[in-house]
Coordinates of C-alpha atoms in Angstrom, one line a residue:
X15 CA 116.2 189.3 99.0
X16 CA 115.5 189.3 102.7
X17 CA 112.3 187.7 102.5
X18 CA 114.5 184.7 101.1
X19 CA 117.1 184.0 103.3
X20 CA 115.1 184.0 106.4
X21 CA 113.1 181.3 104.3
X22 CA 115.4 179.5 103.9
X23 CA 116.5 179.5 108.2
X24 CA 113.1 178.2 108.7
X25 CA 114.0 175.2 105.9
X26 CA 116.9 174.4 107.4
X27 CA 115.2 174.4 111.6
X28 CA 112.5 172.9 110.3
X29 CA 114.9 169.8 108.8
X30 CA 117.3 169.8 111.5
X31 CA 114.5 169.7 113.6
X32 CA 113.1 166.7 112.1
X33 CA 116.3 165.0 111.8
X34 CA 115.7 165.5 116.0
X35 CA 112.4 163.9 115.3
X36 CA 114.0 161.1 113.6
X37 CA 116.9 160.1 116.1
X38 CA 114.8 161.0 119.8
X39 CA 112.2 158.2 117.7
X40 CA 114.7 156.0 116.8
X41 CA 115.8 156.5 120.2
X42 CA 113.1 155.4 122.0
X43 CA 111.9 152.6 120.2
X44 CA 115.3 151.3 120.3
X45 CA 115.3 151.1 124.3
X46 CA 112.4 150.2 124.3
X47 CA 113.2 146.6 122.1
X48 CA 115.8 146.5 124.1
X49 CA 113.7 146.4 127.6
X50 CA 110.5 144.0 125.9
X51 CA 113.8 141.5 124.5
X52 CA 114.9 141.8 128.1
X53 CA 111.8 140.8 129.5
X54 CA 111.2 138.0 127.1
X55 CA 114.1 136.4 128.4
X56 CA 113.7 136.8 131.7
X57 CA 109.9 135.1 131.4
X58 CA 111.3 132.2 128.9
X59 CA 113.7 131.4 131.2
X60 CA 111.6 131.2 134.9
X61 CA 109.6 129.5 133.0
X62 CA 111.5 126.9 132.3
X63 CA 112.8 127.1 135.8
X64 CA 110.1 126.4 137.2
X65 CA 108.3 123.5 134.9
X66 CA 110.6 122.2 133.1
X67 CA 111.5 118.6 134.0
X68 CA 115.1 118.2 134.6
X69 CA 116.3 120.7 137.5
X70 CA 118.2 123.5 135.2
X71 CA 121.7 125.0 135.8
X72 CA 121.8 128.4 135.8
X73 CA 125.4 129.5 135.5
X74 CA 125.8 126.9 133.1
X75 CA 122.2 127.6 131.3
X76 CA 123.3 132.3 131.1
X77 CA 127.0 131.4 130.5
X78 CA 125.9 129.6 127.0
X79 CA 123.8 131.9 126.0
X80 CA 125.9 134.6 126.9
X81 CA 128.7 133.2 125.4
X82 CA 126.5 133.1 122.2
X83 CA 125.5 136.0 121.8
X84 CA 129.0 137.7 122.0
X85 CA 130.4 135.0 119.8
X86 CA 127.5 136.0 117.1
X87 CA 129.7 139.8 117.2
X88 CA 133.1 139.1 116.9
X89 CA 135.4 136.5 117.8
X90 CA 136.9 139.1 121.0
X91 CA 133.7 140.0 123.2
X92 CA 134.2 137.6 125.7
X93 CA 131.9 137.4 129.7
X94 CA 134.5 136.8 132.5
X95 CA 132.2 134.8 135.4
X96 CA 133.6 135.5 138.6
X97 CA 135.8 132.0 138.8
X98 CA 137.6 133.3 135.6
X99 CA 139.1 136.8 136.0
X100 CA 142.0 135.5 136.6
X101 CA 142.7 134.6 133.4
X102 CA 141.2 138.2 132.2
X103 CA 143.7 139.5 134.3
X104 CA 146.7 137.2 133.0
X105 CA 146.0 137.8 129.3
X106 CA 146.8 141.7 129.9
X107 CA 149.7 142.0 132.5
X108 CA 151.3 138.5 131.1
X109 CA 151.5 138.2 135.4
X110 CA 150.0 135.1 138.0
X111 CA 150.9 134.4 140.9
X112 CA 152.6 130.4 141.1
X113 CA 155.3 127.8 140.7
X114 CA 156.1 128.6 136.6
X115 CA 155.2 125.4 135.1
X116 CA 152.8 124.1 132.8
X117 CA 150.6 121.0 133.8
X118 CA 148.2 119.3 131.9
X119 CA 146.0 116.0 132.5
X120 CA 146.7 113.0 131.6
X121 CA 143.5 109.9 130.7
X122 CA 145.9 106.7 130.7
X123 CA 147.7 108.3 134.4
X124 CA 143.8 109.4 135.7
X125 CA 146.0 112.6 137.0
X126 CA 148.4 115.8 136.1
X127 CA 150.9 115.9 134.7
X128 CA 154.3 119.3 134.5
X129 CA 154.4 119.5 130.6
X130 CA 156.8 122.1 130.9
X131 CA 157.9 123.8 133.7
X132 CA 159.6 128.6 132.6
X133 CA 163.3 128.5 132.6
X134 CA 164.0 130.3 135.6
X135 CA 160.6 129.7 137.9
X136 CA 160.2 128.2 141.0
X137 CA 159.4 124.9 139.7
X138 CA 162.2 124.8 137.2
X139 CA 164.6 125.9 140.4
X140 CA 163.6 123.3 142.7
X141 CA 164.1 120.5 139.9
X142 CA 160.5 119.3 138.1
X143 CA 161.4 117.9 135.4
X144 CA 158.8 117.1 131.4
X145 CA 156.6 114.5 132.1
X146 CA 156.1 114.0 136.1
X147 CA 153.2 113.5 137.7
X148 CA 151.3 115.2 140.5
X149 CA 150.2 113.0 143.6
X150 CA 150.0 115.8 146.3
X151 CA 150.1 119.5 147.0
X152 CA 150.5 121.1 150.1
X153 CA 150.5 117.7 151.8
X154 CA 147.0 116.2 150.7
X155 CA 146.7 113.8 148.4
X156 CA 144.9 114.7 145.0
X157 CA 142.8 111.0 144.0
X158 CA 143.3 110.1 140.2
X159 CA 139.9 110.7 138.0
X160 CA 138.4 108.2 137.3
X161 CA 136.2 109.2 134.7
X162 CA 136.4 109.6 131.5
X163 CA 133.3 112.3 130.9
X164 CA 136.1 115.3 129.7
X165 CA 134.0 117.9 131.5
X166 CA 135.3 115.8 134.5
X167 CA 138.3 115.3 133.6
X168 CA 139.0 119.7 132.2
X169 CA 137.5 120.3 136.1
X170 CA 140.4 118.4 137.7
X171 CA 143.1 119.5 135.6
X172 CA 141.6 122.5 136.2
X173 CA 141.8 122.6 139.8
X174 CA 144.9 120.6 140.2
X175 CA 146.5 123.9 137.9
X176 CA 144.1 126.2 140.8
X177 CA 145.9 124.6 143.7
X178 CA 149.8 124.9 142.8
X179 CA 148.6 128.8 142.5
X180 CA 148.7 130.3 145.5
X181 CA 149.6 133.7 147.3
X182 CA 152.6 134.8 145.8
X183 CA 156.0 134.5 149.4
X184 CA 153.7 131.1 150.7
X185 CA 155.7 127.1 150.6
X186 CA 154.8 124.0 149.4
X187 CA 155.3 120.9 149.8
X188 CA 154.2 119.5 145.6
X189 CA 154.9 115.6 145.5
X190 CA 155.5 113.6 142.1
X191 CA 156.3 110.8 141.0
X192 CA 159.1 110.4 137.6
X193 CA 158.7 108.3 134.8
X194 CA 161.8 107.8 133.8
X195 CA 162.5 105.7 137.3
X196 CA 159.1 105.6 138.7
X197 CA 161.0 107.4 142.4
X198 CA 158.6 109.2 144.2
X199 CA 160.0 113.2 145.0
X200 CA 158.7 116.0 147.8
X201 CA 159.7 119.0 146.4
X202 CA 160.2 122.2 149.0
X203 CA 158.2 124.7 146.2
X204 CA 157.4 129.4 146.9
X205 CA 155.3 130.4 145.9
X206 CA 156.5 134.0 144.0
X207 CA 154.8 136.7 141.0
X208 CA 155.2 134.6 137.5
X209 CA 155.5 137.1 134.6
X210 CA 155.8 135.5 130.7
X211 CA 158.4 137.1 129.5
X212 CA 157.4 139.2 126.4
X213 CA 161.4 138.5 124.5
X214 CA 161.4 135.3 124.0
X215 CA 164.8 135.7 122.5
X216 CA 167.7 138.2 121.1
X217 CA 170.7 137.2 120.2
X218 CA 172.7 137.5 116.9
X219 CA 172.3 135.7 113.8
X220 CA 174.7 137.0 110.9
X221 CA 177.7 139.1 111.5
X222 CA 176.1 141.8 112.4
X223 CA 172.7 141.3 112.0
X224 CA 170.3 140.9 116.1
X225 CA 167.5 139.3 116.5
X226 CA 165.0 139.6 118.8
X227 CA 162.1 137.6 119.1
X228 CA 158.4 139.1 120.6
X229 CA 155.3 136.6 121.6
X230 CA 152.9 139.6 123.0
X231 CA 153.0 142.7 124.1
X232 CA 152.1 143.1 128.0
X233 CA 152.6 145.5 130.7
X234 CA 156.2 146.0 130.5
X235 CA 156.9 144.4 126.6
X236 CA 158.3 148.1 125.2
X237 CA 160.6 148.2 128.2
X238 CA 161.6 144.4 127.2
X239 CA 162.7 145.1 123.5
X240 CA 164.2 148.4 124.8
X241 CA 166.9 146.4 127.6
X242 CA 167.2 143.3 124.8
X243 CA 168.3 146.0 121.9
X244 CA 170.3 147.4 124.2
X245 CA 172.1 144.1 124.9
X246 CA 172.4 143.2 120.9
X247 CA 173.7 146.6 120.0
X248 CA 176.3 145.9 122.5
X249 CA 177.1 142.6 121.8
X250 CA 178.5 144.2 117.4
X251 CA 174.5 144.2 115.5
X252 CA 173.5 146.9 113.4
X253 CA 170.8 145.8 111.8
X254 CA 167.7 144.9 114.0
X255 CA 165.6 141.5 112.7
X256 CA 162.2 142.2 114.6
X257 CA 160.0 139.4 114.4
X258 CA 156.5 139.5 115.4
X259 CA 155.3 136.6 114.2
X260 CA 152.5 134.5 115.9
X261 CA 152.4 137.0 117.8
X262 CA 148.2 137.4 119.4
X263 CA 149.1 140.9 120.2
X264 CA 147.9 142.5 123.1
X265 CA 148.6 146.5 125.4
X266 CA 147.9 148.5 122.3
X267 CA 150.3 151.2 124.6
X268 CA 152.9 149.0 124.9
X269 CA 152.6 148.8 120.7
X270 CA 153.1 152.4 121.0
X271 CA 156.1 152.3 122.9
X272 CA 157.6 149.9 120.8
X273 CA 157.1 151.5 117.1
X274 CA 159.1 154.7 119.7
X275 CA 162.0 152.9 119.6
X276 CA 162.8 153.5 116.4
X277 CA 160.3 156.9 115.1
X278 CA 161.0 159.9 116.9
X279 CA 158.9 161.6 119.5
X280 CA 155.6 163.2 118.0
X281 CA 154.4 160.9 115.8
X282 CA 151.2 159.5 115.0
X283 CA 151.3 156.0 116.1
X284 CA 147.6 154.4 116.0
X285 CA 144.2 156.9 116.5
X286 CA 141.3 154.5 117.9
X287 CA 137.6 155.6 116.6
X288 CA 134.5 154.5 118.2
X289 CA 130.0 154.7 119.1
X290 CA 131.4 156.5 122.1
X291 CA 133.9 159.6 122.2
X292 CA 135.5 159.1 124.4
X293 CA 136.8 155.9 122.9
X294 CA 138.7 158.2 120.6
X295 CA 141.6 158.5 121.7
X296 CA 145.3 159.7 119.0
X297 CA 148.2 157.9 120.4
X298 CA 151.8 159.5 119.9
X299 CA 155.1 158.7 119.8
X300 CA 156.5 160.5 123.7
X301 CA 160.1 159.8 123.7
X302 CA 162.9 160.7 122.1
X303 CA 163.2 157.3 119.8
X304 CA 166.3 155.1 120.8
X305 CA 167.7 154.7 117.7
X306 CA 165.9 156.0 114.0
X307 CA 168.0 154.6 111.9
X308 CA 169.0 150.8 112.7
X309 CA 167.6 149.1 109.6
X310 CA 165.0 147.2 110.6
X311 CA 163.8 144.4 109.0
X312 CA 159.7 143.3 110.8
X313 CA 159.0 139.8 110.0
X314 CA 154.9 138.6 110.2
X315 CA 152.6 136.5 108.7
X316 CA 148.7 135.1 110.0
X317 CA 149.4 135.0 113.2
X318 CA 150.7 138.6 113.7
X319 CA 147.7 140.4 115.4
X320 CA 146.3 143.7 116.5
X321 CA 149.5 145.0 118.9
X322 CA 151.7 142.9 116.1
X323 CA 149.6 144.6 114.1
X324 CA 149.9 148.5 115.0
X325 CA 153.3 147.2 115.8
X326 CA 154.2 146.8 111.9
X327 CA 152.0 149.1 109.9
X328 CA 152.9 152.0 112.0
X329 CA 156.7 151.0 110.6
X330 CA 155.2 150.7 107.1
X331 CA 153.4 153.6 107.6
X332 CA 156.9 156.1 107.9
X333 CA 158.9 153.6 106.1
X334 CA 160.9 153.1 109.1
X335 CA 161.4 149.0 108.4
X336 CA 160.5 146.2 105.6
X337 CA 158.1 144.3 106.1
X338 CA 158.5 140.7 105.0
X339 CA 157.1 137.4 105.6
X340 CA 152.9 137.1 104.9
X341 CA 149.6 138.8 105.1
X342 CA 148.6 139.5 109.4
X343 CA 145.3 138.6 110.1
X344 CA 143.9 141.8 110.5
X345 CA 142.5 142.1 114.0
X346 CA 141.9 146.1 113.9
X347 CA 139.5 146.9 117.4
X348 CA 139.8 147.6 120.3
X349 CA 138.6 145.9 123.5
X350 CA 137.8 148.1 126.8
X351 CA 136.6 145.7 129.9
X352 CA 133.1 147.3 132.1
X353 CA 132.8 145.3 135.5
X354 CA 129.5 143.6 136.1
X355 CA 127.7 142.0 139.6
X356 CA 128.7 139.8 141.5
X357 CA 132.7 140.4 140.3
X358 CA 131.8 138.9 136.4
X359 CA 133.8 140.9 133.4
X360 CA 132.8 142.1 130.0
X361 CA 135.7 142.1 127.8
X362 CA 133.7 144.4 124.6
X363 CA 135.0 146.2 122.0
X364 CA 134.4 149.7 122.2
X365 CA 136.5 150.8 119.0
X366 CA 138.1 150.4 116.0
X367 CA 141.8 151.6 115.1
X368 CA 143.3 153.4 113.0
X369 CA 147.4 153.7 111.4
X370 CA 149.2 156.7 110.3
X371 CA 148.0 155.8 107.1
X372 CA 144.4 156.2 108.3
X373 CA 144.0 152.5 107.0
X374 CA 142.1 150.4 108.9
X375 CA 143.9 147.2 109.5
X376 CA 140.2 145.1 110.5
X377 CA 139.5 142.1 108.4
X378 CA 136.4 142.8 106.1
X379 CA 134.7 139.9 108.3
X380 CA 135.1 136.8 110.1
X381 CA 134.1 133.3 109.2
X382 CA 134.6 129.8 110.6
X383 CA 136.3 132.4 113.7
X384 CA 139.1 132.8 110.1
X385 CA 139.6 136.4 109.0
X386 CA 138.0 137.3 105.3
X387 CA 140.7 139.8 103.4
X388 CA 138.8 142.1 100.6
X389 CA 141.2 141.8 97.5
X390 CA 142.8 145.1 96.3
X391 CA 140.5 145.6 93.5
X392 CA 138.3 146.1 96.6
X393 CA 139.8 147.6 99.0
X394 CA 141.1 151.2 99.1
X395 CA 144.7 153.4 98.0
X396 CA 147.0 155.0 101.0
X397 CA 150.2 156.6 101.4
X398 CA 153.6 156.5 103.5
X399 CA 155.2 158.9 104.6
X400 CA 157.5 158.1 101.0
X401 CA 154.5 158.1 99.2
X402 CA 154.4 154.4 98.7
X403 CA 150.9 153.1 97.9
X404 CA 149.8 150.3 100.5
X405 CA 145.7 148.6 101.3
X406 CA 143.2 148.4 103.6
X407 CA 140.7 145.7 103.2
X408 CA 142.7 143.7 106.3
X409 CA 145.8 142.4 108.1
X410 CA 148.8 144.6 107.2
X411 CA 150.8 143.5 103.5
X412 CA 154.5 143.0 103.5
X413 CA 156.2 144.3 101.2
X414 CA 158.1 141.6 100.2
X415 CA 155.7 138.9 100.6
X416 CA 157.3 134.9 101.2
X417 CA 156.9 131.6 100.6
X418 CA 154.8 129.6 103.8
X419 CA 156.9 125.8 103.0
X420 CA 154.0 123.2 102.9
X421 CA 154.1 120.7 104.9
X422 CA 152.6 117.9 105.0
X423 CA 149.0 117.6 108.4
X424 CA 150.8 115.1 110.4
X425 CA 153.4 117.7 111.3
X426 CA 150.6 119.3 113.2
X427 CA 149.1 116.1 115.0
X428 CA 153.0 114.8 115.9
X429 CA 154.2 118.4 117.7
X430 CA 150.4 118.1 119.3
X431 CA 151.3 114.4 120.5
X432 CA 151.7 112.9 123.7
X433 CA 153.9 110.6 121.9
X434 CA 156.3 113.0 121.6
X435 CA 155.6 114.4 125.0
X436 CA 156.5 111.3 126.7
X437 CA 159.3 110.1 124.2
X438 CA 161.3 113.2 124.7
X439 CA 161.0 112.6 127.9
X440 CA 162.1 109.2 128.0
X441 CA 165.7 111.1 126.1
X442 CA 166.3 113.4 128.5
X443 CA 166.1 110.5 130.7
X444 CA 169.2 108.5 128.8
X445 CA 170.8 111.5 128.0
X446 CA 171.1 113.9 131.5
X447 CA 173.3 117.0 129.0
X448 CA 173.4 117.2 124.8
X449 CA 174.8 119.8 123.0
X450 CA 174.4 123.5 122.8
X451 CA 170.9 124.7 121.0
X452 CA 172.0 125.8 117.7
X453 CA 174.3 122.0 117.3
X454 CA 171.7 119.3 118.9
X455 CA 171.8 117.3 116.1
X456 CA 169.4 113.3 116.6
X457 CA 172.1 110.8 114.6
X458 CA 170.4 108.1 112.3
X459 CA 170.2 105.3 115.3
X460 CA 168.8 107.9 117.2
X461 CA 166.0 108.8 114.9
X462 CA 165.2 104.8 114.1
X463 CA 165.0 104.4 117.6
X464 CA 162.5 106.7 117.8
X465 CA 160.7 105.6 114.0
X466 CA 159.9 102.4 117.0
X467 CA 158.7 104.7 119.9
X468 CA 156.4 105.8 117.9
X469 CA 155.2 102.8 116.3
X470 CA 154.9 101.3 119.5
X471 CA 153.2 103.8 121.4
X472 CA 150.8 103.7 119.1
X473 CA 151.1 107.0 117.4
X474 CA 148.4 107.9 115.1
X475 CA 147.8 110.7 113.0
X476 CA 144.0 111.9 111.7
X477 CA 144.7 111.1 107.3
X478 CA 142.5 113.5 106.0
X479 CA 142.6 111.4 102.7
X480 CA 141.5 108.4 105.0
X481 CA 139.2 110.3 105.9
X482 CA 138.0 111.9 101.9
X483 CA 138.2 107.7 101.7
X484 CA 135.1 106.8 104.6
X485 CA 132.7 109.9 103.1
X486 CA 133.4 107.9 99.2
X487 CA 132.2 104.7 100.8
X488 CA 129.3 106.4 102.8
X489 CA 128.0 107.5 99.6
X490 CA 128.5 104.7 97.3
X491 CA 126.8 102.4 99.4
X492 CA 123.6 105.3 99.7
X493 CA 123.6 105.9 95.8
X494 CA 124.0 102.0 95.6
X495 CA 127.5 100.9 94.2
X496 CA 128.3 97.0 94.4
X497 CA 130.9 95.1 96.6
X498 CA 133.5 94.5 93.5
X499 CA 133.4 98.4 94.0
X500 CA 133.6 99.0 97.5
X501 CA 136.4 95.8 98.1
X502 CA 138.5 98.1 96.0
X503 CA 138.6 100.6 98.2
X504 CA 139.0 98.5 100.9
X505 CA 142.3 97.5 99.0
X506 CA 143.3 101.2 98.8
X507 CA 142.6 101.7 102.6
X508 CA 144.9 99.0 103.1
X509 CA 148.5 100.8 100.9
X510 CA 147.5 104.6 102.3
X511 CA 147.4 102.7 106.0
X512 CA 150.7 100.6 104.7
X513 CA 152.4 104.1 103.6
X514 CA 152.2 105.5 106.6
X515 CA 155.7 103.8 108.4
X516 CA 157.1 105.3 104.5
X517 CA 155.3 108.6 105.8
X518 CA 158.2 109.6 108.2
X519 CA 161.1 108.4 106.1
X520 CA 159.8 110.9 103.7
X521 CA 159.6 113.7 105.6
X522 CA 162.8 112.7 107.7
X523 CA 164.1 116.6 107.7
X524 CA 160.4 118.2 108.4
X525 CA 159.5 115.7 111.2
X526 CA 163.1 115.6 113.0
X527 CA 163.2 119.6 112.6
X528 CA 160.2 119.0 115.5
X529 CA 161.4 115.8 117.6
X530 CA 165.0 118.2 117.6
X531 CA 163.5 120.7 119.1
X532 CA 161.4 119.0 121.1
X533 CA 163.7 117.5 122.9
X534 CA 166.2 121.1 123.3
X535 CA 162.7 123.1 124.5
X536 CA 163.0 120.3 127.0
X537 CA 167.2 121.2 128.0
X538 CA 166.8 125.2 127.9
X539 CA 163.0 125.9 127.4
X540 CA 161.3 128.5 125.2
X541 CA 164.4 130.3 124.4
X542 CA 166.8 127.4 123.5
X543 CA 164.1 125.8 120.6
X544 CA 163.7 129.6 119.2
X545 CA 166.6 129.8 118.8
X546 CA 167.1 126.0 117.1
X547 CA 164.3 127.2 115.0
X548 CA 166.6 129.7 113.7
X549 CA 168.8 127.4 112.1
X550 CA 167.4 126.3 109.4
X551 CA 164.0 129.4 109.2
X552 CA 164.6 130.7 106.3
X553 CA 162.3 133.7 106.1
X554 CA 164.6 134.4 108.2
X555 CA 167.1 134.0 106.1
X556 CA 165.7 135.8 103.5
X557 CA 165.4 139.0 106.1
X558 CA 169.0 138.2 106.6
X559 CA 169.7 138.5 102.7
X560 CA 167.8 141.8 103.5
X561 CA 169.7 143.4 105.5
X562 CA 173.1 142.5 104.1
X563 CA 172.1 144.4 101.0
X564 CA 170.7 148.2 101.9
X565 CA 170.1 149.4 98.0
X566 CA 167.7 146.4 98.1
X567 CA 166.6 148.0 101.2
X568 CA 166.2 151.5 100.2
X569 CA 164.5 151.6 96.7
X570 CA 161.9 149.5 98.6
X571 CA 161.3 151.9 101.0
X572 CA 161.8 154.8 99.0
X573 CA 159.4 153.5 97.3
X574 CA 161.6 153.7 94.1
X575 CA 159.6 152.6 90.4
X576 CA 161.9 149.6 88.9
X577 CA 164.1 150.5 86.1

């Protein structure tokens, strides 16, 4: 017996030693492959630089090579050259020093314009308005950009934006031309630290239902939510809609602190697991909760990602809130920044995160930049605190799934069009004030004026139908169809184009919502636009109905079977 045990021990030791040898061999081989391929890349670029017929731009080409490699890994691992590191800092902190205004280059003006002054920030306080054309900064005139090259135009826009930023406390003169009257104005503006708020709107939407719209998770987000929660409860809120739609996430720790507002101390919120042991960490709530009994509905959609999924997923796993809306994006990856030579930075994925039930919300894979979720038949089951079944496979599936309103492709083009922006500038110049955000309406006459304005300013959109028809015509010619067949396609094209004029009447309610919202924002900023949107927001209406039905909420959260 002793001899058998000795043999068994020796066998185990030999297997362990063999495994160690294999691991070491794999490690040596891996390190050799890395070293070999780096040598090849260095030699390749050296010879290109020496012998290629044209002079190469080292920074541009190496950046392109690095970015292409990172794109093959995941959408979140990024390289920031020295001149772009401030962009990363702004993404994580939401802070920068400047005037607090969005600017954009307009090719037809050959200049940058003020697109959106932010509420309470230096630009808005000084009196800048959307549409103001930037002529000079700090006494230095800006020559117009006459180039048709998009890269040149982008460089011009970046330069203007960079000049508007600077050290907080510095004062400068900004000269603009106002399109409504053609007059020149000079504004004396003092730069300061700009903090983009996470809470876009906190209000009462119906009876005692409070509403908080959370747009991002940056440093201080949880404190913003805490203050908003105290405010709406003082105003009579006895239940809450936490709106995380189109919230791309951000700082993981802020998600943990936000969950802590509604979940008691010492509860696990998220665990990170990576290749390196130091990346493994469990985050728990550290403080007493603000309110553990407040009924909550969390709204999500496909734009809710990362920290939004930690927040909604943890509240779902603890049966603390009813999740309502649409399946979230599926970003269950943790990024960390590492400094590289010459002040550049690599933001790389170092771990995956797992919410309290044990599931990871990371999408199965990405295709064309979009997440691919596993069907329920291939996903794994997990359990909430009350024993409800939840699944992995990508994102957070709501407890109550709501359909998306189907709108034509036209809406996307309209929202992003220069013509709509110019109409809002024109409308504001003719109307010094408008009704409060929730009450604002365009009259039928004003809508007709808007339609004419868009036609006069040649608004057009890329119709999928016309694009498909062009392709069909191309195929028909390639396959030898006769001219009569092609002529029929021309007749169809004319019919389709003539119907464009009818689109503004057919989709009038949806278009009115877009136009009125844009006008409201030009007067009342982001908060006003958010408040206006609440008026016709069907998701919010469903959430209100749920909060007014405590029996249904209890049934969902307790996991009671249907009778």
